[in-house]
mmCIF file of C-alpha atoms and ligand atoms in Angstrom:
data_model
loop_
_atom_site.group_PDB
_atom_site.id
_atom_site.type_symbol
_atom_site.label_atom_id
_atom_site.label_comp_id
_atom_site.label_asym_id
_atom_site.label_seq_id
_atom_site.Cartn_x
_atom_site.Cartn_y
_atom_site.Cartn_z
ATOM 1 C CA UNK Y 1 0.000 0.000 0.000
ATOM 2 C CA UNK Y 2 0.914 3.396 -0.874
ATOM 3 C CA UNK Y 3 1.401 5.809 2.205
ATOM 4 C CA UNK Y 4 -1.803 7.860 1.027
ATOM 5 C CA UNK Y 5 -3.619 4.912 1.142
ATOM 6 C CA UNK Y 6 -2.739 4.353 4.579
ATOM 7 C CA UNK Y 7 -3.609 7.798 5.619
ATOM 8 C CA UNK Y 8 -6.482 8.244 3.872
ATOM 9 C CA UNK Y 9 -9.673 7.105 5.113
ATOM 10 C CA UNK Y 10 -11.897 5.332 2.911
ATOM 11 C CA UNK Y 11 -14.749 7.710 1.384
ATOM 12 C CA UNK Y 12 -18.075 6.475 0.840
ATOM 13 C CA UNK Y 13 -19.953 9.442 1.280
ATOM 14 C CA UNK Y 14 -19.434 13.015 2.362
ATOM 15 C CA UNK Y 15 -21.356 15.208 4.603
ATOM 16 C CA UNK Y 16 -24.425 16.990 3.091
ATOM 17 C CA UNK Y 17 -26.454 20.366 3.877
ATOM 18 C CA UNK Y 18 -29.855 20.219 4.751
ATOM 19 C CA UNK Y 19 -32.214 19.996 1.676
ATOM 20 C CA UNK Y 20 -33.203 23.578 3.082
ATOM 21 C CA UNK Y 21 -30.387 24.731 3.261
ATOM 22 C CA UNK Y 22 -28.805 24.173 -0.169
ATOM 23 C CA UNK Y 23 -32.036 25.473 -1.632
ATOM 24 C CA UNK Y 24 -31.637 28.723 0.138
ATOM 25 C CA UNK Y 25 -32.000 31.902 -1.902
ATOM 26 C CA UNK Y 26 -28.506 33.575 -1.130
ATOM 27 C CA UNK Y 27 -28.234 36.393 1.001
ATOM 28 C CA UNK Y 28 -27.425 39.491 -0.903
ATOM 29 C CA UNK Y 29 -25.301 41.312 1.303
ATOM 30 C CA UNK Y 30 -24.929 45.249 -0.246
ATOM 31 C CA UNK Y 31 -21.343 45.716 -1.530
ATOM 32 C CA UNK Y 32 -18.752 47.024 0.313
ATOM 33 C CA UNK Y 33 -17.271 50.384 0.326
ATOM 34 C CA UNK Y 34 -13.772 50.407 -1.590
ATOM 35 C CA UNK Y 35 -12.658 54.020 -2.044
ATOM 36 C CA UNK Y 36 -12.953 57.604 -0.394
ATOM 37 C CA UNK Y 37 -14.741 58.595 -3.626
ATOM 38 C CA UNK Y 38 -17.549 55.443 -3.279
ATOM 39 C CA UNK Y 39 -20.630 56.322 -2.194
ATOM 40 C CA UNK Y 40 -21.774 53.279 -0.006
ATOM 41 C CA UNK Y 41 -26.326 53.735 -0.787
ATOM 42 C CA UNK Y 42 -26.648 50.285 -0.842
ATOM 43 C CA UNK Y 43 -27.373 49.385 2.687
ATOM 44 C CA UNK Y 44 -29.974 51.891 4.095
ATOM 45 C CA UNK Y 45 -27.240 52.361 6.599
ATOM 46 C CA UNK Y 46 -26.314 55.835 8.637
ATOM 47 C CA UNK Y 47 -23.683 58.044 6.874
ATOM 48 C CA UNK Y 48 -23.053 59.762 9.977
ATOM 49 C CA UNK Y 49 -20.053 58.941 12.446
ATOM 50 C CA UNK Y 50 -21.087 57.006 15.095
ATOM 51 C CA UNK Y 51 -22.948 59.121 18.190
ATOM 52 C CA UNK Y 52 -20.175 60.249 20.590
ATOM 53 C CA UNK Y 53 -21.804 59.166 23.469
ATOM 54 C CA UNK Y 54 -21.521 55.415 21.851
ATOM 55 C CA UNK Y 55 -18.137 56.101 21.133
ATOM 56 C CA UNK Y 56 -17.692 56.652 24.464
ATOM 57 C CA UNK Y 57 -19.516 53.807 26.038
ATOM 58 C CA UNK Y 58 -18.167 51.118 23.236
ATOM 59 C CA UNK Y 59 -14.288 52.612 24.313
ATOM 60 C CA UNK Y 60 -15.037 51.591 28.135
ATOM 61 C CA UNK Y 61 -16.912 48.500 27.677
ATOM 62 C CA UNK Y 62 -13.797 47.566 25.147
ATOM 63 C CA UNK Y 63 -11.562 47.443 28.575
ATOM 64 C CA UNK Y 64 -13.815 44.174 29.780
ATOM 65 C CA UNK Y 65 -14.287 42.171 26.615
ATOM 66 C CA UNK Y 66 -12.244 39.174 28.632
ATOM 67 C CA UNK Y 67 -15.432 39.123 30.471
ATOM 68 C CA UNK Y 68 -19.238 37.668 29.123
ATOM 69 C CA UNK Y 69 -21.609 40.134 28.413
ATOM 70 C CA UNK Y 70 -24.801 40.234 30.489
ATOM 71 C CA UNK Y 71 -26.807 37.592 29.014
ATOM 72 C CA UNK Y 72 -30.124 38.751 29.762
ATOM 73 C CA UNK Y 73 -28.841 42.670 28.880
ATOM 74 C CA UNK Y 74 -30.709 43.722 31.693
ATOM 75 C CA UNK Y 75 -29.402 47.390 31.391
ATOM 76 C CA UNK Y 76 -30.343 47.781 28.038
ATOM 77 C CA UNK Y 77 -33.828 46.086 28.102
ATOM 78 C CA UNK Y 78 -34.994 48.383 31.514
ATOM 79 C CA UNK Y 79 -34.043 51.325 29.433
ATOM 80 C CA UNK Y 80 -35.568 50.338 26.748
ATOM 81 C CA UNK Y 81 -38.746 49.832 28.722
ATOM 82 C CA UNK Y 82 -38.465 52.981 30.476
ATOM 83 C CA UNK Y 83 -38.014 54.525 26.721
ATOM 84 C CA UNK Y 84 -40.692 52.474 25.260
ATOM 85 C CA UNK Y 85 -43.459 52.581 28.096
ATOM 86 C CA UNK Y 86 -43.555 48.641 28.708
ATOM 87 C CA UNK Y 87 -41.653 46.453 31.346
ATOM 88 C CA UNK Y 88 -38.207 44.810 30.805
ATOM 89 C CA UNK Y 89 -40.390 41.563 30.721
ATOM 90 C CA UNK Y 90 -41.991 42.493 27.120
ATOM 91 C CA UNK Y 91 -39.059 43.330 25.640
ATOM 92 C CA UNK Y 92 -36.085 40.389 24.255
ATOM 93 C CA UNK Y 93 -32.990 41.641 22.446
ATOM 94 C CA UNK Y 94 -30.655 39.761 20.017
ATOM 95 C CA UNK Y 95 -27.721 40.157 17.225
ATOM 96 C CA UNK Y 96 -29.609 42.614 15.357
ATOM 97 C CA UNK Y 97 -33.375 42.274 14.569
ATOM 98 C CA UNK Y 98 -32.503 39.734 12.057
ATOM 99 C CA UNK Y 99 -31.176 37.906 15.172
ATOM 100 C CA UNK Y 100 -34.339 38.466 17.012
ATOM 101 C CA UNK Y 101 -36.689 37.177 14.134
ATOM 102 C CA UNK Y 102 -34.755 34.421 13.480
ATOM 103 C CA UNK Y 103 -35.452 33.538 17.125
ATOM 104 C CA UNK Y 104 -39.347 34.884 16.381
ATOM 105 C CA UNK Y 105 -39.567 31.752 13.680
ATOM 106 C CA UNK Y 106 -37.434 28.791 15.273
ATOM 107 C CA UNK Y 107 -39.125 29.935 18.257
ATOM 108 C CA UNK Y 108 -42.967 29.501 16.508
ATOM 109 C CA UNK Y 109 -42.783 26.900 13.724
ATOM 110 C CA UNK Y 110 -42.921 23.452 13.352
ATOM 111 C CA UNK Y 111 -41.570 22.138 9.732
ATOM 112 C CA UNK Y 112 -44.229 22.927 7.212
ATOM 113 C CA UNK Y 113 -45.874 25.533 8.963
ATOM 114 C CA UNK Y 114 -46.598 28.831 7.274
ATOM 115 C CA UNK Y 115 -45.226 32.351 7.759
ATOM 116 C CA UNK Y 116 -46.791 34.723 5.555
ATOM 117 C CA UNK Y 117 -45.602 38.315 3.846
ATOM 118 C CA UNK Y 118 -45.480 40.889 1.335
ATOM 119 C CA UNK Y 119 -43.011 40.787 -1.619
ATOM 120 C CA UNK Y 120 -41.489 42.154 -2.153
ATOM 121 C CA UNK Y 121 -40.212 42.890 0.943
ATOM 122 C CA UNK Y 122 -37.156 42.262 3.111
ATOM 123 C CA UNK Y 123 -34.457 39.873 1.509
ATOM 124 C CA UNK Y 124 -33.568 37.810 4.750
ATOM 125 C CA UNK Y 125 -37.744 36.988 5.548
ATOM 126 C CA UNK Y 126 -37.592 33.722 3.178
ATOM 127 C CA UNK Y 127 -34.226 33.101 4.349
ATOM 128 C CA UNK Y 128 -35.068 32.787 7.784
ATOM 129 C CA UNK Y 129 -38.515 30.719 7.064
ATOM 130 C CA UNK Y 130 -37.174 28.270 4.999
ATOM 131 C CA UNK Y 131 -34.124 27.880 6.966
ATOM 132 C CA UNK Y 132 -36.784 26.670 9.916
ATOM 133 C CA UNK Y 133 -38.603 24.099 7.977
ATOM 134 C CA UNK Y 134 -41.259 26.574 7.862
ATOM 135 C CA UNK Y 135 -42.819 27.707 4.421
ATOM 136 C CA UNK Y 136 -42.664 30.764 2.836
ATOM 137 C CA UNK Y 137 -46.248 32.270 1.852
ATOM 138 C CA UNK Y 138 -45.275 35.436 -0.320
ATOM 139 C CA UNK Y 139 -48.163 38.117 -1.172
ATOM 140 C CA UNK Y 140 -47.037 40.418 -3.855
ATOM 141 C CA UNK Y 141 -47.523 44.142 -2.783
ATOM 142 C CA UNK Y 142 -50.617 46.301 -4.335
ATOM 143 C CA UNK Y 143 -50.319 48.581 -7.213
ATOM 144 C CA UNK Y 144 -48.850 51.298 -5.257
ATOM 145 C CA UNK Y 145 -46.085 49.351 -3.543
ATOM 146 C CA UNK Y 146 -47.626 48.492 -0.365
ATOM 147 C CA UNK Y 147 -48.773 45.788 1.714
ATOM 148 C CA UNK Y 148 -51.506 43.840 -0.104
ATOM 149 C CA UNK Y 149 -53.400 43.088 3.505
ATOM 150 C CA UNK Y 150 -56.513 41.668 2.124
ATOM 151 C CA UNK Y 151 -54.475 39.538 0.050
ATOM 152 C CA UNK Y 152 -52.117 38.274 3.106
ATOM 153 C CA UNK Y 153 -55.581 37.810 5.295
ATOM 154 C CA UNK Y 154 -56.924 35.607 2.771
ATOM 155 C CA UNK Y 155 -53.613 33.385 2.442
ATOM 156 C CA UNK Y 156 -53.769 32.852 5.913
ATOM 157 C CA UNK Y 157 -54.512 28.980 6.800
ATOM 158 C CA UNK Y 158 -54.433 26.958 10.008
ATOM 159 C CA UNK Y 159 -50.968 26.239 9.489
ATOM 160 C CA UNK Y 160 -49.985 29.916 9.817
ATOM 161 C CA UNK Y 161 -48.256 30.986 12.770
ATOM 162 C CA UNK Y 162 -46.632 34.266 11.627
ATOM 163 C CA UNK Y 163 -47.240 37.362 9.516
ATOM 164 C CA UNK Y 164 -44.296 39.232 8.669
ATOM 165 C CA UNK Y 165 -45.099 43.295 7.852
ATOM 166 C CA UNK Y 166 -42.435 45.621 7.379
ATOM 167 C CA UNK Y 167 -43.515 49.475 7.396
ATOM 168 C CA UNK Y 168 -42.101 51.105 5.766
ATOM 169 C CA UNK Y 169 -41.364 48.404 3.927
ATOM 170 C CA UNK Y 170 -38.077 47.894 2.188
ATOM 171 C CA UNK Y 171 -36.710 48.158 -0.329
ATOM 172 C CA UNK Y 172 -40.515 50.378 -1.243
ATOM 173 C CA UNK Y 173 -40.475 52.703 1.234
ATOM 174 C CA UNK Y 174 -44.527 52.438 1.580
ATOM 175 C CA UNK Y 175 -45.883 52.111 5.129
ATOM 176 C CA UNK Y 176 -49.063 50.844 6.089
ATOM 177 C CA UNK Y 177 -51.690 53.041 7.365
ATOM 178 C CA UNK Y 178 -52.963 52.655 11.231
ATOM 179 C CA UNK Y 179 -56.510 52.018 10.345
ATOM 180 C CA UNK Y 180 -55.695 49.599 8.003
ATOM 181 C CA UNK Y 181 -53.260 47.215 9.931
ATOM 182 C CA UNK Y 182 -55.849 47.343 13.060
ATOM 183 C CA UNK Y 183 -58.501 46.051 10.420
ATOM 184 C CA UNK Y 184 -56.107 43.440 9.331
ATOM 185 C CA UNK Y 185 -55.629 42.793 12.919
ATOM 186 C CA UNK Y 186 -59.016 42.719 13.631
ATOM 187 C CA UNK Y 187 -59.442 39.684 10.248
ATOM 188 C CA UNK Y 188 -56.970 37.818 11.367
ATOM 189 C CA UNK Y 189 -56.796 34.653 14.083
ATOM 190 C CA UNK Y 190 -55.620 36.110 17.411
ATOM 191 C CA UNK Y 191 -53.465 32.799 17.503
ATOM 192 C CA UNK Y 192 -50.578 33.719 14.901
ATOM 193 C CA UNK Y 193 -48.113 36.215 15.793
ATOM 194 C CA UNK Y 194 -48.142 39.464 13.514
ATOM 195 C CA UNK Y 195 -44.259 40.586 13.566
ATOM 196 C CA UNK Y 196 -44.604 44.862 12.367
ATOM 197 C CA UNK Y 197 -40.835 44.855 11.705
ATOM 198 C CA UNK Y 198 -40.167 48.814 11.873
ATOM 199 C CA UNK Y 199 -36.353 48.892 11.097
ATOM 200 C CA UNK Y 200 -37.283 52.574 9.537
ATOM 201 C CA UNK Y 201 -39.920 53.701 12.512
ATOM 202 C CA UNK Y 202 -37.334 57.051 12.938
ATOM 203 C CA UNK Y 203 -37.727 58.274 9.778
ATOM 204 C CA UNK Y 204 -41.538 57.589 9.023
ATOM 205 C CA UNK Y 205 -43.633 60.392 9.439
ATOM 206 C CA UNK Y 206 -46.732 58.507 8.745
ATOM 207 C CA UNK Y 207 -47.696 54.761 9.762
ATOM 208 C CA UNK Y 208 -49.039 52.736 12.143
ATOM 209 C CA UNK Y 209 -48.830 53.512 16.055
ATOM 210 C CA UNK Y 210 -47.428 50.117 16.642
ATOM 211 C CA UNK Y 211 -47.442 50.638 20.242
ATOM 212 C CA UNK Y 212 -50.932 51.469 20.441
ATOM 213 C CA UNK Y 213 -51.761 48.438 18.375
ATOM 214 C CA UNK Y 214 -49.591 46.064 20.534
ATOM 215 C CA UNK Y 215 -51.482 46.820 23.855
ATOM 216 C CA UNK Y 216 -54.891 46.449 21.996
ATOM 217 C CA UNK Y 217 -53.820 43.136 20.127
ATOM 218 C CA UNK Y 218 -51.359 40.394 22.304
ATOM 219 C CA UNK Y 219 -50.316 38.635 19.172
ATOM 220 C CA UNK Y 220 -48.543 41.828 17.914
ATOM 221 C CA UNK Y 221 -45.021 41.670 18.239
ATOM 222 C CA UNK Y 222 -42.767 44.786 16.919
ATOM 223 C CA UNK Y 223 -39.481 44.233 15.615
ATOM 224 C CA UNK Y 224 -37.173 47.009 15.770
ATOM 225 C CA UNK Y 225 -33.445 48.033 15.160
ATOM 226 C CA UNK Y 226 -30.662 49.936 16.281
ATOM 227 C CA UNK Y 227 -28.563 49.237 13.314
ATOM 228 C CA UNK Y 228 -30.804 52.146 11.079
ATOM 229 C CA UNK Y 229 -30.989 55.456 12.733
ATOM 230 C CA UNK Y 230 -29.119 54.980 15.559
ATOM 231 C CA UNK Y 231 -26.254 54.327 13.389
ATOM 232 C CA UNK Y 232 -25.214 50.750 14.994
ATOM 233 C CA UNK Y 233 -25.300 48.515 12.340
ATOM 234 C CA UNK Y 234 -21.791 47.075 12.891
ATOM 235 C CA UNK Y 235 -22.161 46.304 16.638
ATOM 236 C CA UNK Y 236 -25.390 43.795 16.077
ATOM 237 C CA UNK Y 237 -28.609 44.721 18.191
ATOM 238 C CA UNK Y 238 -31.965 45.134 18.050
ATOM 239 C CA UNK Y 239 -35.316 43.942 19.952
ATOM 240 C CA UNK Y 240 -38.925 42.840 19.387
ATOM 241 C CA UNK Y 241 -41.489 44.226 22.123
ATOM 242 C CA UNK Y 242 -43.936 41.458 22.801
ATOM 243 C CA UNK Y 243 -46.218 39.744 25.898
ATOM 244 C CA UNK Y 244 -44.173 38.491 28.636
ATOM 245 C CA UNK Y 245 -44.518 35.240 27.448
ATOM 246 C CA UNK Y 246 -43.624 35.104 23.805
ATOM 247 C CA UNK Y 247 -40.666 37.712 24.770
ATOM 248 C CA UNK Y 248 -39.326 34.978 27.580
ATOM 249 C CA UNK Y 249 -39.714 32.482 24.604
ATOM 250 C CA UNK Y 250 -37.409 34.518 22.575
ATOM 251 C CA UNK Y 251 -34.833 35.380 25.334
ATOM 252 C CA UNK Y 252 -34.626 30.704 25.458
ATOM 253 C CA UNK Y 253 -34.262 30.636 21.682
ATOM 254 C CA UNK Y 254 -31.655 32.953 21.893
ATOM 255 C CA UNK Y 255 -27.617 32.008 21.388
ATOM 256 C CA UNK Y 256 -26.003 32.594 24.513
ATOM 257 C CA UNK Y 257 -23.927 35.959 24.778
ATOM 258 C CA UNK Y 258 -24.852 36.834 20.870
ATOM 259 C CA UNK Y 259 -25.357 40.247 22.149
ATOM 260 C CA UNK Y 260 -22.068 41.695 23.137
ATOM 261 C CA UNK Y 261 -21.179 44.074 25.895
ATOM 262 C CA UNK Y 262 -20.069 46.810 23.451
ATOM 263 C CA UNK Y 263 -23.308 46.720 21.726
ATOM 264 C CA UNK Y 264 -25.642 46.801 25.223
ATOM 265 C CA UNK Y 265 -23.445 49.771 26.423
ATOM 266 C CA UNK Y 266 -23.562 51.207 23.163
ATOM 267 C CA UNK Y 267 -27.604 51.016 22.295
ATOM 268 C CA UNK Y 268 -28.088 52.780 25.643
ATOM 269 C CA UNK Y 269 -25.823 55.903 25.223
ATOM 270 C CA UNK Y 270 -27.662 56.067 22.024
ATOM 271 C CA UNK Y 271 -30.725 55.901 23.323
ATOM 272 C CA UNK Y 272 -29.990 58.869 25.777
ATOM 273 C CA UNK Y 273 -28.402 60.983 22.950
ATOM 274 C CA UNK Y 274 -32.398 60.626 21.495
ATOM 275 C CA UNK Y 275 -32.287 64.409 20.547
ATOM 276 C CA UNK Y 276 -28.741 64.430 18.795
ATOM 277 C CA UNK Y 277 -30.070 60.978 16.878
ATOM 278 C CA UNK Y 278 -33.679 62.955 16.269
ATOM 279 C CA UNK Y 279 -31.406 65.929 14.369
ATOM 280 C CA UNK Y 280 -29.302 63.302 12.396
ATOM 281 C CA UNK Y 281 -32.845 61.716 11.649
ATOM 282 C CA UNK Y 282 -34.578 64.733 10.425
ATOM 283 C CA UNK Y 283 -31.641 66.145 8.209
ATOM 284 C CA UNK Y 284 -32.332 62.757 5.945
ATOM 285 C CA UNK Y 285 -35.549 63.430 6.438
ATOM 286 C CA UNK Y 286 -34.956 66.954 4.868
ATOM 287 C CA UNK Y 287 -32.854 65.191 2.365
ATOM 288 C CA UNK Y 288 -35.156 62.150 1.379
ATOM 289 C CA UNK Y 289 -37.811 65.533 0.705
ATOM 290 C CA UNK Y 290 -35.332 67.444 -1.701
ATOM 291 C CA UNK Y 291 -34.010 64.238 -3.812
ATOM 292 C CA UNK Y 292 -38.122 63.620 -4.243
ATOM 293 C CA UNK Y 293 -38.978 66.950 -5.404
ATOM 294 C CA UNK Y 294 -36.174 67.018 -8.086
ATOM 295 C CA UNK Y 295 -36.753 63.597 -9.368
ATOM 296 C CA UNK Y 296 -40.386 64.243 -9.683
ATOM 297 C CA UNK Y 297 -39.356 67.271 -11.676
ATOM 298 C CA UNK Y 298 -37.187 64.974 -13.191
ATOM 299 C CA UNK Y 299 -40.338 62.843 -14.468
ATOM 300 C CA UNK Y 300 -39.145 60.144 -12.418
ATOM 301 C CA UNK Y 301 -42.969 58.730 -10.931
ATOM 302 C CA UNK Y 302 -41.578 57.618 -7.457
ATOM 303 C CA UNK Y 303 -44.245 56.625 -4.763
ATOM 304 C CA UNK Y 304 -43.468 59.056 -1.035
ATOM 305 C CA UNK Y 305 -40.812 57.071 0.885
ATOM 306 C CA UNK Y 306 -41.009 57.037 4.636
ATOM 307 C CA UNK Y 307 -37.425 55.473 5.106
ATOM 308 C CA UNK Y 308 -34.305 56.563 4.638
ATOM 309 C CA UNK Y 309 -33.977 55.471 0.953
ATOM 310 C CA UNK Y 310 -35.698 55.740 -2.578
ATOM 311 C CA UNK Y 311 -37.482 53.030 -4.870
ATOM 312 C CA UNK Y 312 -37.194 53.029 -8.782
ATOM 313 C CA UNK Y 313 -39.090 50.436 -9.785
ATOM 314 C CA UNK Y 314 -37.563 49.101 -12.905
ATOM 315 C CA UNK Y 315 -38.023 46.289 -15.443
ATOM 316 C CA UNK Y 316 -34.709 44.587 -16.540
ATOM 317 C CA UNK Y 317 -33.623 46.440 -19.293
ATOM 318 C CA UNK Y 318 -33.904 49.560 -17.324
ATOM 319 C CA UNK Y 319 -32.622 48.144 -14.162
ATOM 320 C CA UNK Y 320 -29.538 46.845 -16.355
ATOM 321 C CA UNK Y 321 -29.259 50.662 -17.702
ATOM 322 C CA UNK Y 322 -29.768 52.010 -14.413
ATOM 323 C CA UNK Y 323 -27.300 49.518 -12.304
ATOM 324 C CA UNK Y 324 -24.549 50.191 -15.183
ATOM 325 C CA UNK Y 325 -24.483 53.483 -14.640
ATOM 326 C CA UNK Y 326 -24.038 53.765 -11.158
ATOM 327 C CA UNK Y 327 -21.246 51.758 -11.261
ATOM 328 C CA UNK Y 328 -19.738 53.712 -13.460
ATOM 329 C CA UNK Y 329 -20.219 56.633 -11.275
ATOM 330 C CA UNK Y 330 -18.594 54.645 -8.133
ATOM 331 C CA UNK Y 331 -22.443 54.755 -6.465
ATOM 332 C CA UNK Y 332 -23.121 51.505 -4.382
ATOM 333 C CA UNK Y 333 -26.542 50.958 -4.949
ATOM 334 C CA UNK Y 334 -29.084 47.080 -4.554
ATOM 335 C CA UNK Y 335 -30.632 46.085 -7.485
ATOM 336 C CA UNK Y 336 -33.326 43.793 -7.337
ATOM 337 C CA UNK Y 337 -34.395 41.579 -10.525
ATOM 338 C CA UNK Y 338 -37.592 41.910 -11.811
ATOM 339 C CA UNK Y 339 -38.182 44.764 -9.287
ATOM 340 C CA UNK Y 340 -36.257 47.932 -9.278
ATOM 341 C CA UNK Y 341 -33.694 49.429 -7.550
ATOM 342 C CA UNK Y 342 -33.153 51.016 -3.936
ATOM 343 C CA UNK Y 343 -31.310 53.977 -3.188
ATOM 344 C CA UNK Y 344 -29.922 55.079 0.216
ATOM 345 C CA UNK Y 345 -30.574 58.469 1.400
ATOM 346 C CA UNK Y 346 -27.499 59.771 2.888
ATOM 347 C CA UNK Y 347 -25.303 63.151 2.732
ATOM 348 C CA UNK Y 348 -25.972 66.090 0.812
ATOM 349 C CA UNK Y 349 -22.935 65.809 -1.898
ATOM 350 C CA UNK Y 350 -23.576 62.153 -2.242
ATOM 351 C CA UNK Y 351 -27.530 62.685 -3.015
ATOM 352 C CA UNK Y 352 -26.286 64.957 -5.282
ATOM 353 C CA UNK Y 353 -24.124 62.392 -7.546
ATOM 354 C CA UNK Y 354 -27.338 60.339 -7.449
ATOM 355 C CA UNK Y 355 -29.750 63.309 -8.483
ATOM 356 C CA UNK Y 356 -27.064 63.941 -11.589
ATOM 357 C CA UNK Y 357 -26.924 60.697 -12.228
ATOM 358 C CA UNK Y 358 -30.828 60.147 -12.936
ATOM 359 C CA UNK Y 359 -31.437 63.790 -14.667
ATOM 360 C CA UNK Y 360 -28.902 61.953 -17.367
ATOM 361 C CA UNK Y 361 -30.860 58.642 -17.052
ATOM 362 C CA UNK Y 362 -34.103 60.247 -17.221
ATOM 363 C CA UNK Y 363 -33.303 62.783 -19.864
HETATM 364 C C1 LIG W 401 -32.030 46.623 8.000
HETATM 365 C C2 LIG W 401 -33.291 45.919 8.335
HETATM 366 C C3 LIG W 401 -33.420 45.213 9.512
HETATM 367 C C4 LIG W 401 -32.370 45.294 10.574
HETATM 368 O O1 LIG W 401 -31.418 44.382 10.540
HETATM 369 P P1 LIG W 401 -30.435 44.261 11.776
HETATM 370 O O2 LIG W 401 -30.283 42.803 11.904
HETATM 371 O O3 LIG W 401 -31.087 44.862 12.980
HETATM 372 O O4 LIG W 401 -29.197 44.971 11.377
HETATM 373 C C5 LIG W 401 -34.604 44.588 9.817
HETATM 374 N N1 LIG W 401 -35.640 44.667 8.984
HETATM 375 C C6 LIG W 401 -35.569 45.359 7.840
HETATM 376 C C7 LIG W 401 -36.761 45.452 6.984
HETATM 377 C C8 LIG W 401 -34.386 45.995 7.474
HETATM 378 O O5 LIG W 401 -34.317 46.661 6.333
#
């Protein structure tokens, strides 16, 4: 025998991925920065430097990372509470929202049951259903680019046990209206968990008072972020606000330690630097207003966006036209096929490339 043949196990068959997991739909993560003269629109995140207060509290908690964070982030779930007007029971944090309604569906679904929501809507939804077991029930949004709710009532069956809405929903910017999600609240069984993931809440001046809604209706859950406005993305953390019980489910569920130390210390200074974040908020907000005007002088027919980024829809050849040319111009920006294309609001000279950029497109 040769000496490989010694060494060298005998291979029958090799390891294999999950039959859901090899049919995932990739993750599309937006591209990366490369250059001072890039314009990074492609993740909907903050262009701003972090706050200094989180600077502040990330460079002290940095001094203890030899130590576990607190795993039930006390701190940063009372003064979230305090902030939100619940109790520190209703409230379950995690790496990021994503985290948190990853732990939402494992923590909900048996294999082959149903979670049901708009699309187009946010990329990592059928990710994180079919990644479960569970199966993804997708209601295409309305003429205007909102939630179709009728629609997503009637495709709910007794295997659902979540709804997924996301106001304003990416990448469309469209929120759904109060009245309208407490009808849809009021249509649907009280026994599956409606999830109102408002990543954008800071920068919508219209929508649903999700609060309001969640004390009325216990199978509202709302899914929230600090990665957006708050300008966190990198550290990983965001909550959900549910009943005591469903929240305790989700604190189980959840990976031991996945939220670090730097990120609990961090989310709090930001939450008590709410009137700095509320300036930063409403100059995009000032911003999203101006790039809207021009493009609808433009002749660009855009529907209002209440988050911090624009929609074109687009069919391919357009899309193709569109995505060619902002790489050209060094302009990071997500294309989706078949759909259209998001834009991130961000700073002044920035919007400006991107308001060039579609007078030429347009003209
Ligand atoms: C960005 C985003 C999130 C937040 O993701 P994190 O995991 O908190 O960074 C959640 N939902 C939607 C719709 C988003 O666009």
């Amino acid at each position: 025998m040769s000496p490989e043949q010694l060494l060298a196990p005998p291979v029958t068959t090799l390891p294999t991925l999950r039959a859901a997991v090899t049919g995932l739909p990739a993750y599309v993560p937006g591209r990366r920065s490369l250059g001072a003269d890039i314009a990074a629109l492609a993740s909907n995140e903050s262009h701003y430097h972090p706050l200094p207060a989180a600077m502040v509290a990330v460079t002290e908690a940095a001094g203890r990372m030899n130590r576990y964070p607190d795993m039930a982030a006390v701190e940063l779930r009372e003064r979230l509470a305090r902030h939100l007007g619940v109790t520190a029971e209703e409230v379950a944090v995690g790496p990021g929202s994503v985290g948190v309604l990853q732990q939402i569906i494992t923590g909900l679904c048996d294999a082959g049951d149903e979670v049901v929501f708009a699309w187009r809507s946010f990329e990592a939804y059928p990710i994180l259903v079919e990644l479960a077991g569970a199966r993804a029930v997708r209601v295409p949004l309305d003429d205007a680019e909102g939630h179709d709710l009728e629609a997503m009532a009637a495709a709910v069956t007794d295997r659902t046990k979540v709804i997924l809405l996301c106001t304003p929903n990416n990448p469309t910017g469209v929120p759904i209206s109060h009245e309208r999600l407490e009808a849809f609240l009021q249509s649907v069984p009280s026994s599956v968990l409606v999830v109102i993931d408002e990543a954008y809440v800071e920068y919508a001046d219209t929508g649903p008072d999700s609060l309001v809604l969640y004390r009325r209706y216990p199978n509202v859950c709302i899914l929230r972020t600090f990665s957006k406005a708050y300008g966190l993305a990198g550290l990983r953390v965001g909550y959900a606000i549910a009943t005591a019980a469903i929240a305790e489910g989700l604190r189980r569920t959840a990976l031991p330690f996945a939220v670090s130390a730097l990120a609990q210390k961090a989310a709090v200074a930001s939450l008590d630097a709410g009137e700095e974040m509320a300036a930063r908020v409403s100059a995009v907000k000032l911003e999203r207003a101006r790039m809207a005007a021009e493009l609808a002088a433009q002749g660009w027919k855009l529907q209002p966006s209440q988050g911090n980024f624009l929609w074109i829809r687009a069919d391919d050849q357009l899309l193709a036209s569109l995505v060619d040319a902002f790489n050209a111009a060094g302009i990071l920006v997500r294309a989706y096929a078949g759909d259209g294309l998001r834009i991130t609001v961000a700073d002044p000279a920035s919007n400006d490339r991107v308001l060039r950029l579609l007078q030429a497109k347009a003209a």
